[in-house]
């Protein structure tokens, strides 16, 4: 397997693992600095649309992404050549980050507006509404405080504390970073399924053969279902995965329609 590595895939594997190891042994929090933030967050920086692709939160995260790159990447690089493969990888990764950022903006900007509104109009009812609408994950932790605030609606101490809670809840949601090469990897999976649809792959779990096109459909359907039925503890960026697949689909259709383009 490793003897069949192509140069761009090998370099991408090396870069990702070096960054991961550096983040594990130095005191700098790479996820905090290089992860992609909500674009209205104080910690957002434009370079994060690029840097997030090379940062992973755990060994299993990087292993899953790099294993997929190892399996599907070399065949695509041989088909396109190193330069075009690298363009594809970067385009799907950057595109996934940008599309995720746009969707993230529309999802989280109402929380910022609601937070700023609450600072001007605090009340037990508005506090309970904010928690239920924008920070449901904290409902149980704040249950006793909410009841106490309802029982003492004129308390200035509870009012100030509620403002601090709302600001803290917003910052918690806004500052969750998105990391990993999954957008680019899912783009590679889409490309493989489109260009080599009838290639038979043998899955590990479950151990069955499946054609590449059906594997792509299954992954896409799973990501759509997971995004639409997101559970409270699900911190996977399913939308970034789908965005990578969408960018890949568009790129391949463009390249197939322009046979005079060479890289």
PDB file of C-alpha atoms in Angstrom:
ATOM      1  CA  UNK A   1       0.000   0.000   0.000  1.00  0.00           C
ATOM      2  CA  UNK A   2       2.675   2.499   1.074  1.00  0.00           C
ATOM      3  CA  UNK A   3       4.853   1.590  -1.892  1.00  0.00           C
ATOM      4  CA  UNK A   4       2.143   2.927  -4.197  1.00  0.00           C
ATOM      5  CA  UNK A   5       2.103   6.381  -2.612  1.00  0.00           C
ATOM      6  CA  UNK A   6       2.085   9.289  -5.040  1.00  0.00           C
ATOM      7  CA  UNK A   7       4.141  12.426  -4.237  1.00  0.00           C
ATOM      8  CA  UNK A   8       1.316  14.864  -3.429  1.00  0.00           C
ATOM      9  CA  UNK A   9      -0.560  12.368  -1.270  1.00  0.00           C
ATOM     10  CA  UNK A  10       2.689  11.529   0.546  1.00  0.00           C
ATOM     11  CA  UNK A  11       3.415  15.204   1.216  1.00  0.00           C
ATOM     12  CA  UNK A  12      -0.131  15.860   2.437  1.00  0.00           C
ATOM     13  CA  UNK A  13       0.077  12.893   4.795  1.00  0.00           C
ATOM     14  CA  UNK A  14       3.426  14.111   6.076  1.00  0.00           C
ATOM     15  CA  UNK A  15       2.269  17.700   6.616  1.00  0.00           C
ATOM     16  CA  UNK A  16      -0.875  16.642   8.473  1.00  0.00           C
ATOM     17  CA  UNK A  17       0.927  14.229  10.777  1.00  0.00           C
ATOM     18  CA  UNK A  18       3.766  16.676  11.459  1.00  0.00           C
ATOM     19  CA  UNK A  19       1.262  19.393  12.418  1.00  0.00           C
ATOM     20  CA  UNK A  20      -0.596  16.928  14.637  1.00  0.00           C
ATOM     21  CA  UNK A  21       2.594  15.812  16.385  1.00  0.00           C
ATOM     22  CA  UNK A  22       3.754  19.403  16.846  1.00  0.00           C
ATOM     23  CA  UNK A  23       0.424  20.271  18.422  1.00  0.00           C
ATOM     24  CA  UNK A  24       0.762  17.285  20.753  1.00  0.00           C
ATOM     25  CA  UNK A  25       4.238  18.134  22.045  1.00  0.00           C
ATOM     26  CA  UNK A  26       4.316  21.929  22.248  1.00  0.00           C
ATOM     27  CA  UNK A  27       2.377  24.160  24.593  1.00  0.00           C
ATOM     28  CA  UNK A  28       0.641  26.026  21.741  1.00  0.00           C
ATOM     29  CA  UNK A  29      -2.997  25.078  21.195  1.00  0.00           C
ATOM     30  CA  UNK A  30      -3.096  24.610  17.417  1.00  0.00           C
ATOM     31  CA  UNK A  31      -6.849  23.919  17.392  1.00  0.00           C
ATOM     32  CA  UNK A  32      -7.504  27.184  19.203  1.00  0.00           C
ATOM     33  CA  UNK A  33      -5.331  29.220  16.837  1.00  0.00           C
ATOM     34  CA  UNK A  34      -5.812  27.527  13.480  1.00  0.00           C
ATOM     35  CA  UNK A  35      -9.326  26.062  13.735  1.00  0.00           C
ATOM     36  CA  UNK A  36     -12.031  27.776  11.681  1.00  0.00           C
ATOM     37  CA  UNK A  37     -14.165  30.046  13.877  1.00  0.00           C
ATOM     38  CA  UNK A  38     -17.536  31.692  13.427  1.00  0.00           C
ATOM     39  CA  UNK A  39     -16.778  34.719  11.244  1.00  0.00           C
ATOM     40  CA  UNK A  40     -18.295  37.148  13.790  1.00  0.00           C
ATOM     41  CA  UNK A  41     -16.317  35.683  16.683  1.00  0.00           C
ATOM     42  CA  UNK A  42     -13.506  37.759  18.167  1.00  0.00           C
ATOM     43  CA  UNK A  43     -11.049  34.917  17.529  1.00  0.00           C
ATOM     44  CA  UNK A  44     -11.871  34.587  13.808  1.00  0.00           C
ATOM     45  CA  UNK A  45      -9.099  35.240  11.274  1.00  0.00           C
ATOM     46  CA  UNK A  46      -9.298  34.823   7.464  1.00  0.00           C
ATOM     47  CA  UNK A  47      -6.296  32.477   7.370  1.00  0.00           C
ATOM     48  CA  UNK A  48      -8.396  29.926   9.263  1.00  0.00           C
ATOM     49  CA  UNK A  49     -10.227  29.046   6.020  1.00  0.00           C
ATOM     50  CA  UNK A  50      -6.913  27.491   4.989  1.00  0.00           C
ATOM     51  CA  UNK A  51      -5.281  26.430   8.236  1.00  0.00           C
ATOM     52  CA  UNK A  52      -8.224  24.436   9.600  1.00  0.00           C
ATOM     53  CA  UNK A  53      -7.548  21.710   7.011  1.00  0.00           C
ATOM     54  CA  UNK A  54      -4.237  20.752   8.600  1.00  0.00           C
ATOM     55  CA  UNK A  55      -5.330  20.637  12.242  1.00  0.00           C
ATOM     56  CA  UNK A  56      -7.039  17.676  13.893  1.00  0.00           C
ATOM     57  CA  UNK A  57      -8.509  17.330  17.343  1.00  0.00           C
ATOM     58  CA  UNK A  58      -7.591  13.715  18.102  1.00  0.00           C
ATOM     59  CA  UNK A  59      -5.585  10.787  16.798  1.00  0.00           C
ATOM     60  CA  UNK A  60      -8.722   8.990  15.611  1.00  0.00           C
ATOM     61  CA  UNK A  61      -9.764  12.140  13.732  1.00  0.00           C
ATOM     62  CA  UNK A  62      -6.513  12.464  11.814  1.00  0.00           C
ATOM     63  CA  UNK A  63      -6.216   8.699  11.336  1.00  0.00           C
ATOM     64  CA  UNK A  64      -9.669   8.495   9.725  1.00  0.00           C
ATOM     65  CA  UNK A  65      -9.012  11.382   7.354  1.00  0.00           C
ATOM     66  CA  UNK A  66      -5.502  10.340   6.389  1.00  0.00           C
ATOM     67  CA  UNK A  67      -6.518   6.707   5.913  1.00  0.00           C
ATOM     68  CA  UNK A  68      -9.179   7.820   3.404  1.00  0.00           C
ATOM     69  CA  UNK A  69      -6.620  10.052   1.667  1.00  0.00           C
ATOM     70  CA  UNK A  70      -4.215   7.105   1.530  1.00  0.00           C
ATOM     71  CA  UNK A  71      -6.835   4.791   0.010  1.00  0.00           C
ATOM     72  CA  UNK A  72      -8.474   7.081  -2.561  1.00  0.00           C
ATOM     73  CA  UNK A  73      -5.900   9.810  -3.202  1.00  0.00           C
ATOM     74  CA  UNK A  74      -3.161   8.002  -5.156  1.00  0.00           C
ATOM     75  CA  UNK A  75      -5.468   6.747  -7.902  1.00  0.00           C
ATOM     76  CA  UNK A  76      -6.854  10.260  -8.438  1.00  0.00           C
ATOM     77  CA  UNK A  77      -3.352  11.771  -8.468  1.00  0.00           C
ATOM     78  CA  UNK A  78      -2.227   9.293 -11.125  1.00  0.00           C
ATOM     79  CA  UNK A  79      -5.333  10.106 -13.149  1.00  0.00           C
ATOM     80  CA  UNK A  80      -4.985  13.914 -12.926  1.00  0.00           C
ATOM     81  CA  UNK A  81      -1.311  14.415 -12.198  1.00  0.00           C
ATOM     82  CA  UNK A  82       0.176  15.996  -9.041  1.00  0.00           C
ATOM     83  CA  UNK A  83      -0.609  19.635  -9.833  1.00  0.00           C
ATOM     84  CA  UNK A  84      -4.247  19.132 -10.718  1.00  0.00           C
ATOM     85  CA  UNK A  85      -4.744  16.797  -7.761  1.00  0.00           C
ATOM     86  CA  UNK A  86      -3.319  19.411  -5.380  1.00  0.00           C
ATOM     87  CA  UNK A  87      -5.560  22.096  -6.903  1.00  0.00           C
ATOM     88  CA  UNK A  88      -8.543  19.804  -6.385  1.00  0.00           C
ATOM     89  CA  UNK A  89      -7.585  19.018  -2.785  1.00  0.00           C
ATOM     90  CA  UNK A  90      -7.082  22.654  -1.845  1.00  0.00           C
ATOM     91  CA  UNK A  91     -10.201  23.833  -3.708  1.00  0.00           C
ATOM     92  CA  UNK A  92     -12.457  21.320  -1.993  1.00  0.00           C
ATOM     93  CA  UNK A  93     -10.924  22.045   1.408  1.00  0.00           C
ATOM     94  CA  UNK A  94     -11.135  25.830   1.027  1.00  0.00           C
ATOM     95  CA  UNK A  95     -14.566  25.610  -0.581  1.00  0.00           C
ATOM     96  CA  UNK A  96     -15.873  23.418   2.219  1.00  0.00           C
ATOM     97  CA  UNK A  97     -14.550  25.920   4.761  1.00  0.00           C
ATOM     98  CA  UNK A  98     -16.156  28.891   3.004  1.00  0.00           C
ATOM     99  CA  UNK A  99     -19.538  27.179   2.530  1.00  0.00           C
ATOM    100  CA  UNK A 100     -19.464  25.993   6.129  1.00  0.00           C
ATOM    101  CA  UNK A 101     -18.630  29.540   7.233  1.00  0.00           C
ATOM    102  CA  UNK A 102     -21.582  30.972   5.279  1.00  0.00           C
ATOM    103  CA  UNK A 103     -23.993  28.413   6.735  1.00  0.00           C
ATOM    104  CA  UNK A 104     -22.474  28.921  10.182  1.00  0.00           C
ATOM    105  CA  UNK A 105     -23.086  32.657   9.861  1.00  0.00           C
ATOM    106  CA  UNK A 106     -26.785  32.219   9.184  1.00  0.00           C
ATOM    107  CA  UNK A 107     -27.037  29.687  11.994  1.00  0.00           C
ATOM    108  CA  UNK A 108     -25.162  31.636  14.672  1.00  0.00           C
ATOM    109  CA  UNK A 109     -25.756  35.314  13.830  1.00  0.00           C
ATOM    110  CA  UNK A 110     -29.292  35.162  15.321  1.00  0.00           C
ATOM    111  CA  UNK A 111     -27.673  34.026  18.581  1.00  0.00           C
ATOM    112  CA  UNK A 112     -25.446  37.108  18.567  1.00  0.00           C
ATOM    113  CA  UNK A 113     -28.382  39.407  17.837  1.00  0.00           C
ATOM    114  CA  UNK A 114     -30.399  37.759  20.588  1.00  0.00           C
ATOM    115  CA  UNK A 115     -27.483  38.080  23.012  1.00  0.00           C
ATOM    116  CA  UNK A 116     -27.122  41.804  22.325  1.00  0.00           C
ATOM    117  CA  UNK A 117     -30.896  42.284  22.622  1.00  0.00           C
ATOM    118  CA  UNK A 118     -30.938  40.499  25.950  1.00  0.00           C
ATOM    119  CA  UNK A 119     -28.319  42.845  27.376  1.00  0.00           C
ATOM    120  CA  UNK A 120     -30.833  45.676  26.830  1.00  0.00           C
ATOM    121  CA  UNK A 121     -33.977  43.786  27.845  1.00  0.00           C
ATOM    122  CA  UNK A 122     -33.121  41.240  30.553  1.00  0.00           C
ATOM    123  CA  UNK A 123     -35.935  39.322  32.222  1.00  0.00           C
ATOM    124  CA  UNK A 124     -36.573  35.760  33.429  1.00  0.00           C
ATOM    125  CA  UNK A 125     -38.786  35.096  30.415  1.00  0.00           C
ATOM    126  CA  UNK A 126     -36.212  36.386  27.925  1.00  0.00           C
ATOM    127  CA  UNK A 127     -33.440  34.476  29.665  1.00  0.00           C
ATOM    128  CA  UNK A 128     -35.381  31.229  29.482  1.00  0.00           C
ATOM    129  CA  UNK A 129     -36.188  31.925  25.832  1.00  0.00           C
ATOM    130  CA  UNK A 130     -32.520  32.539  24.960  1.00  0.00           C
ATOM    131  CA  UNK A 131     -31.378  29.330  26.601  1.00  0.00           C
ATOM    132  CA  UNK A 132     -34.071  27.267  24.907  1.00  0.00           C
ATOM    133  CA  UNK A 133     -33.500  28.798  21.467  1.00  0.00           C
ATOM    134  CA  UNK A 134     -29.735  29.262  21.340  1.00  0.00           C
ATOM    135  CA  UNK A 135     -28.096  27.205  24.118  1.00  0.00           C
ATOM    136  CA  UNK A 136     -30.278  24.201  24.794  1.00  0.00           C
ATOM    137  CA  UNK A 137     -27.174  22.243  25.797  1.00  0.00           C
ATOM    138  CA  UNK A 138     -27.002  24.375  28.988  1.00  0.00           C
ATOM    139  CA  UNK A 139     -30.678  24.056  29.966  1.00  0.00           C
ATOM    140  CA  UNK A 140     -30.116  21.491  32.731  1.00  0.00           C
ATOM    141  CA  UNK A 141     -27.116  23.303  34.194  1.00  0.00           C
ATOM    142  CA  UNK A 142     -29.059  26.567  34.395  1.00  0.00           C
ATOM    143  CA  UNK A 143     -32.371  25.064  35.516  1.00  0.00           C
ATOM    144  CA  UNK A 144     -31.995  26.078  39.173  1.00  0.00           C
ATOM    145  CA  UNK A 145     -30.776  29.568  38.285  1.00  0.00           C
ATOM    146  CA  UNK A 146     -33.693  30.091  35.889  1.00  0.00           C
ATOM    147  CA  UNK A 147     -36.199  29.118  38.597  1.00  0.00           C
ATOM    148  CA  UNK A 148     -34.494  31.410  41.089  1.00  0.00           C
ATOM    149  CA  UNK A 149     -34.609  34.272  38.578  1.00  0.00           C
ATOM    150  CA  UNK A 150     -38.336  33.666  38.003  1.00  0.00           C
ATOM    151  CA  UNK A 151     -38.893  33.789  41.769  1.00  0.00           C
ATOM    152  CA  UNK A 152     -36.893  37.034  42.098  1.00  0.00           C
ATOM    153  CA  UNK A 153     -37.424  38.954  38.840  1.00  0.00           C
ATOM    154  CA  UNK A 154     -36.447  42.311  40.411  1.00  0.00           C
ATOM    155  CA  UNK A 155     -33.089  41.143  41.738  1.00  0.00           C
ATOM    156  CA  UNK A 156     -30.292  43.233  40.235  1.00  0.00           C
ATOM    157  CA  UNK A 157     -27.741  40.599  41.212  1.00  0.00           C
ATOM    158  CA  UNK A 158     -29.610  37.867  39.302  1.00  0.00           C
ATOM    159  CA  UNK A 159     -30.151  40.234  36.369  1.00  0.00           C
ATOM    160  CA  UNK A 160     -26.429  40.930  36.049  1.00  0.00           C
ATOM    161  CA  UNK A 161     -25.651  37.270  36.472  1.00  0.00           C
ATOM    162  CA  UNK A 162     -28.138  36.387  33.740  1.00  0.00           C
ATOM    163  CA  UNK A 163     -26.472  38.859  31.376  1.00  0.00           C
ATOM    164  CA  UNK A 164     -23.107  37.268  32.094  1.00  0.00           C
ATOM    165  CA  UNK A 165     -24.556  33.807  31.488  1.00  0.00           C
ATOM    166  CA  UNK A 166     -26.060  34.811  28.141  1.00  0.00           C
ATOM    167  CA  UNK A 167     -22.805  36.385  26.977  1.00  0.00           C
ATOM    168  CA  UNK A 168     -20.861  33.321  28.103  1.00  0.00           C
ATOM    169  CA  UNK A 169     -23.297  30.971  26.334  1.00  0.00           C
ATOM    170  CA  UNK A 170     -22.997  32.932  23.107  1.00  0.00           C
ATOM    171  CA  UNK A 171     -19.198  32.936  23.262  1.00  0.00           C
ATOM    172  CA  UNK A 172     -19.181  29.193  23.923  1.00  0.00           C
ATOM    173  CA  UNK A 173     -21.237  28.534  20.800  1.00  0.00           C
ATOM    174  CA  UNK A 174     -19.440  31.126  18.648  1.00  0.00           C
ATOM    175  CA  UNK A 175     -15.947  29.939  19.551  1.00  0.00           C
ATOM    176  CA  UNK A 176     -16.311  26.245  18.751  1.00  0.00           C
ATOM    177  CA  UNK A 177     -13.619  25.690  16.086  1.00  0.00           C
ATOM    178  CA  UNK A 178     -14.056  23.494  13.030  1.00  0.00           C
ATOM    179  CA  UNK A 179     -10.923  21.494  12.231  1.00  0.00           C
ATOM    180  CA  UNK A 180      -9.784  18.669  10.000  1.00  0.00           C
ATOM    181  CA  UNK A 181      -9.252  17.698   6.385  1.00  0.00           C
ATOM    182  CA  UNK A 182     -12.691  16.100   6.142  1.00  0.00           C
ATOM    183  CA  UNK A 183     -14.009  18.607   3.587  1.00  0.00           C
ATOM    184  CA  UNK A 184     -11.168  17.826   1.187  1.00  0.00           C
ATOM    185  CA  UNK A 185     -11.328  14.091   1.969  1.00  0.00           C
ATOM    186  CA  UNK A 186     -15.042  13.921   1.258  1.00  0.00           C
ATOM    187  CA  UNK A 187     -14.310  15.799  -1.961  1.00  0.00           C
ATOM    188  CA  UNK A 188     -11.804  13.076  -2.858  1.00  0.00           C
ATOM    189  CA  UNK A 189     -14.397  10.418  -2.049  1.00  0.00           C
ATOM    190  CA  UNK A 190     -16.897  12.142  -4.343  1.00  0.00           C
ATOM    191  CA  UNK A 191     -14.322  12.403  -7.134  1.00  0.00           C
ATOM    192  CA  UNK A 192     -13.417   8.746  -6.816  1.00  0.00           C
ATOM    193  CA  UNK A 193     -17.067   7.735  -7.020  1.00  0.00           C
ATOM    194  CA  UNK A 194     -17.655   9.929 -10.076  1.00  0.00           C
ATOM    195  CA  UNK A 195     -14.524   8.968 -12.002  1.00  0.00           C
ATOM    196  CA  UNK A 196     -14.313   5.291 -11.023  1.00  0.00           C
ATOM    197  CA  UNK A 197     -17.945   4.497 -10.205  1.00  0.00           C
ATOM    198  CA  UNK A 198     -17.788   0.743 -10.787  1.00  0.00           C
ATOM    199  CA  UNK A 199     -14.563   0.112  -8.905  1.00  0.00           C
ATOM    200  CA  UNK A 200     -15.334  -2.509  -6.273  1.00  0.00           C
ATOM    201  CA  UNK A 201     -14.127  -1.679  -2.777  1.00  0.00           C
ATOM    202  CA  UNK A 202     -14.027  -4.056   0.154  1.00  0.00           C
ATOM    203  CA  UNK A 203     -15.254  -2.487   3.374  1.00  0.00           C
ATOM    204  CA  UNK A 204     -13.808  -3.284   6.770  1.00  0.00           C
ATOM    205  CA  UNK A 205     -17.046  -2.697   8.685  1.00  0.00           C
ATOM    206  CA  UNK A 206     -19.077  -4.552   7.560  1.00  0.00           C
ATOM    207  CA  UNK A 207     -16.697  -6.779   5.537  1.00  0.00           C
ATOM    208  CA  UNK A 208     -18.566  -6.646   2.247  1.00  0.00           C
ATOM    209  CA  UNK A 209     -17.722  -5.558  -1.326  1.00  0.00           C
ATOM    210  CA  UNK A 210     -19.387  -2.423  -2.662  1.00  0.00           C
ATOM    211  CA  UNK A 211     -19.032  -0.326  -5.804  1.00  0.00           C
ATOM    212  CA  UNK A 212     -17.551   3.148  -5.328  1.00  0.00           C
ATOM    213  CA  UNK A 213     -20.661   4.941  -6.603  1.00  0.00           C
ATOM    214  CA  UNK A 214     -22.859   3.232  -4.006  1.00  0.00           C
ATOM    215  CA  UNK A 215     -20.384   3.993  -1.251  1.00  0.00           C
ATOM    216  CA  UNK A 216     -20.475   7.692  -2.152  1.00  0.00           C
ATOM    217  CA  UNK A 217     -24.274   7.697  -2.199  1.00  0.00           C
ATOM    218  CA  UNK A 218     -24.341   5.992   1.203  1.00  0.00           C
ATOM    219  CA  UNK A 219     -21.891   8.488   2.723  1.00  0.00           C
ATOM    220  CA  UNK A 220     -23.770  11.440   1.262  1.00  0.00           C
ATOM    221  CA  UNK A 221     -27.127  10.164   2.498  1.00  0.00           C
ATOM    222  CA  UNK A 222     -25.691   9.549   5.963  1.00  0.00           C
ATOM    223  CA  UNK A 223     -24.252  13.075   6.155  1.00  0.00           C
ATOM    224  CA  UNK A 224     -27.549  14.643   5.049  1.00  0.00           C
ATOM    225  CA  UNK A 225     -29.484  12.587   7.596  1.00  0.00           C
ATOM    226  CA  UNK A 226     -26.982  13.409  10.359  1.00  0.00           C
ATOM    227  CA  UNK A 227     -27.128  17.139   9.612  1.00  0.00           C
ATOM    228  CA  UNK A 228     -30.931  17.234   9.560  1.00  0.00           C
ATOM    229  CA  UNK A 229     -31.254  15.073  12.677  1.00  0.00           C
ATOM    230  CA  UNK A 230     -28.341  16.403  14.694  1.00  0.00           C
ATOM    231  CA  UNK A 231     -28.249  15.128  18.262  1.00  0.00           C
ATOM    232  CA  UNK A 232     -27.204  17.457  21.140  1.00  0.00           C
ATOM    233  CA  UNK A 233     -23.801  15.776  21.569  1.00  0.00           C
ATOM    234  CA  UNK A 234     -22.925  15.629  17.869  1.00  0.00           C
ATOM    235  CA  UNK A 235     -19.961  17.932  17.197  1.00  0.00           C
ATOM    236  CA  UNK A 236     -19.175  16.591  13.700  1.00  0.00           C
ATOM    237  CA  UNK A 237     -19.228  19.208  10.923  1.00  0.00           C
ATOM    238  CA  UNK A 238     -21.533  17.246   8.620  1.00  0.00           C
ATOM    239  CA  UNK A 239     -22.166  20.383   6.573  1.00  0.00           C
ATOM    240  CA  UNK A 240     -18.451  20.718   5.829  1.00  0.00           C
ATOM    241  CA  UNK A 241     -18.419  17.124   4.573  1.00  0.00           C
ATOM    242  CA  UNK A 242     -21.362  17.790   2.292  1.00  0.00           C
ATOM    243  CA  UNK A 243     -19.774  21.053   1.137  1.00  0.00           C
ATOM    244  CA  UNK A 244     -16.599  19.222   0.149  1.00  0.00           C
ATOM    245  CA  UNK A 245     -18.659  16.751  -1.874  1.00  0.00           C
ATOM    246  CA  UNK A 246     -20.577  19.590  -3.548  1.00  0.00           C
ATOM    247  CA  UNK A 247     -17.417  21.500  -4.502  1.00  0.00           C
ATOM    248  CA  UNK A 248     -15.929  18.273  -5.866  1.00  0.00           C
ATOM    249  CA  UNK A 249     -19.024  17.589  -7.967  1.00  0.00           C
ATOM    250  CA  UNK A 250     -18.955  21.109  -9.438  1.00  0.00           C
ATOM    251  CA  UNK A 251     -15.207  21.003 -10.154  1.00  0.00           C
ATOM    252  CA  UNK A 252     -15.354  17.648 -11.910  1.00  0.00           C
ATOM    253  CA  UNK A 253     -18.309  18.700 -14.038  1.00  0.00           C
ATOM    254  CA  UNK A 254     -16.454  21.881 -14.997  1.00  0.00           C
ATOM    255  CA  UNK A 255     -13.287  19.981 -15.895  1.00  0.00           C
ATOM    256  CA  UNK A 256     -15.224  17.383 -17.850  1.00  0.00           C
ATOM    257  CA  UNK A 257     -16.938  20.149 -19.787  1.00  0.00           C
ATOM    258  CA  UNK A 258     -13.679  21.906 -20.630  1.00  0.00           C
ATOM    259  CA  UNK A 259     -11.410  19.360 -22.268  1.00  0.00           C
ATOM    260  CA  UNK A 260      -8.941  22.094 -23.277  1.00  0.00           C
ATOM    261  CA  UNK A 261      -7.965  22.834 -19.681  1.00  0.00           C
ATOM    262  CA  UNK A 262      -4.673  21.333 -18.549  1.00  0.00           C
ATOM    263  CA  UNK A 263      -2.799  21.530 -15.237  1.00  0.00           C
TER     264      UNK A 263
END
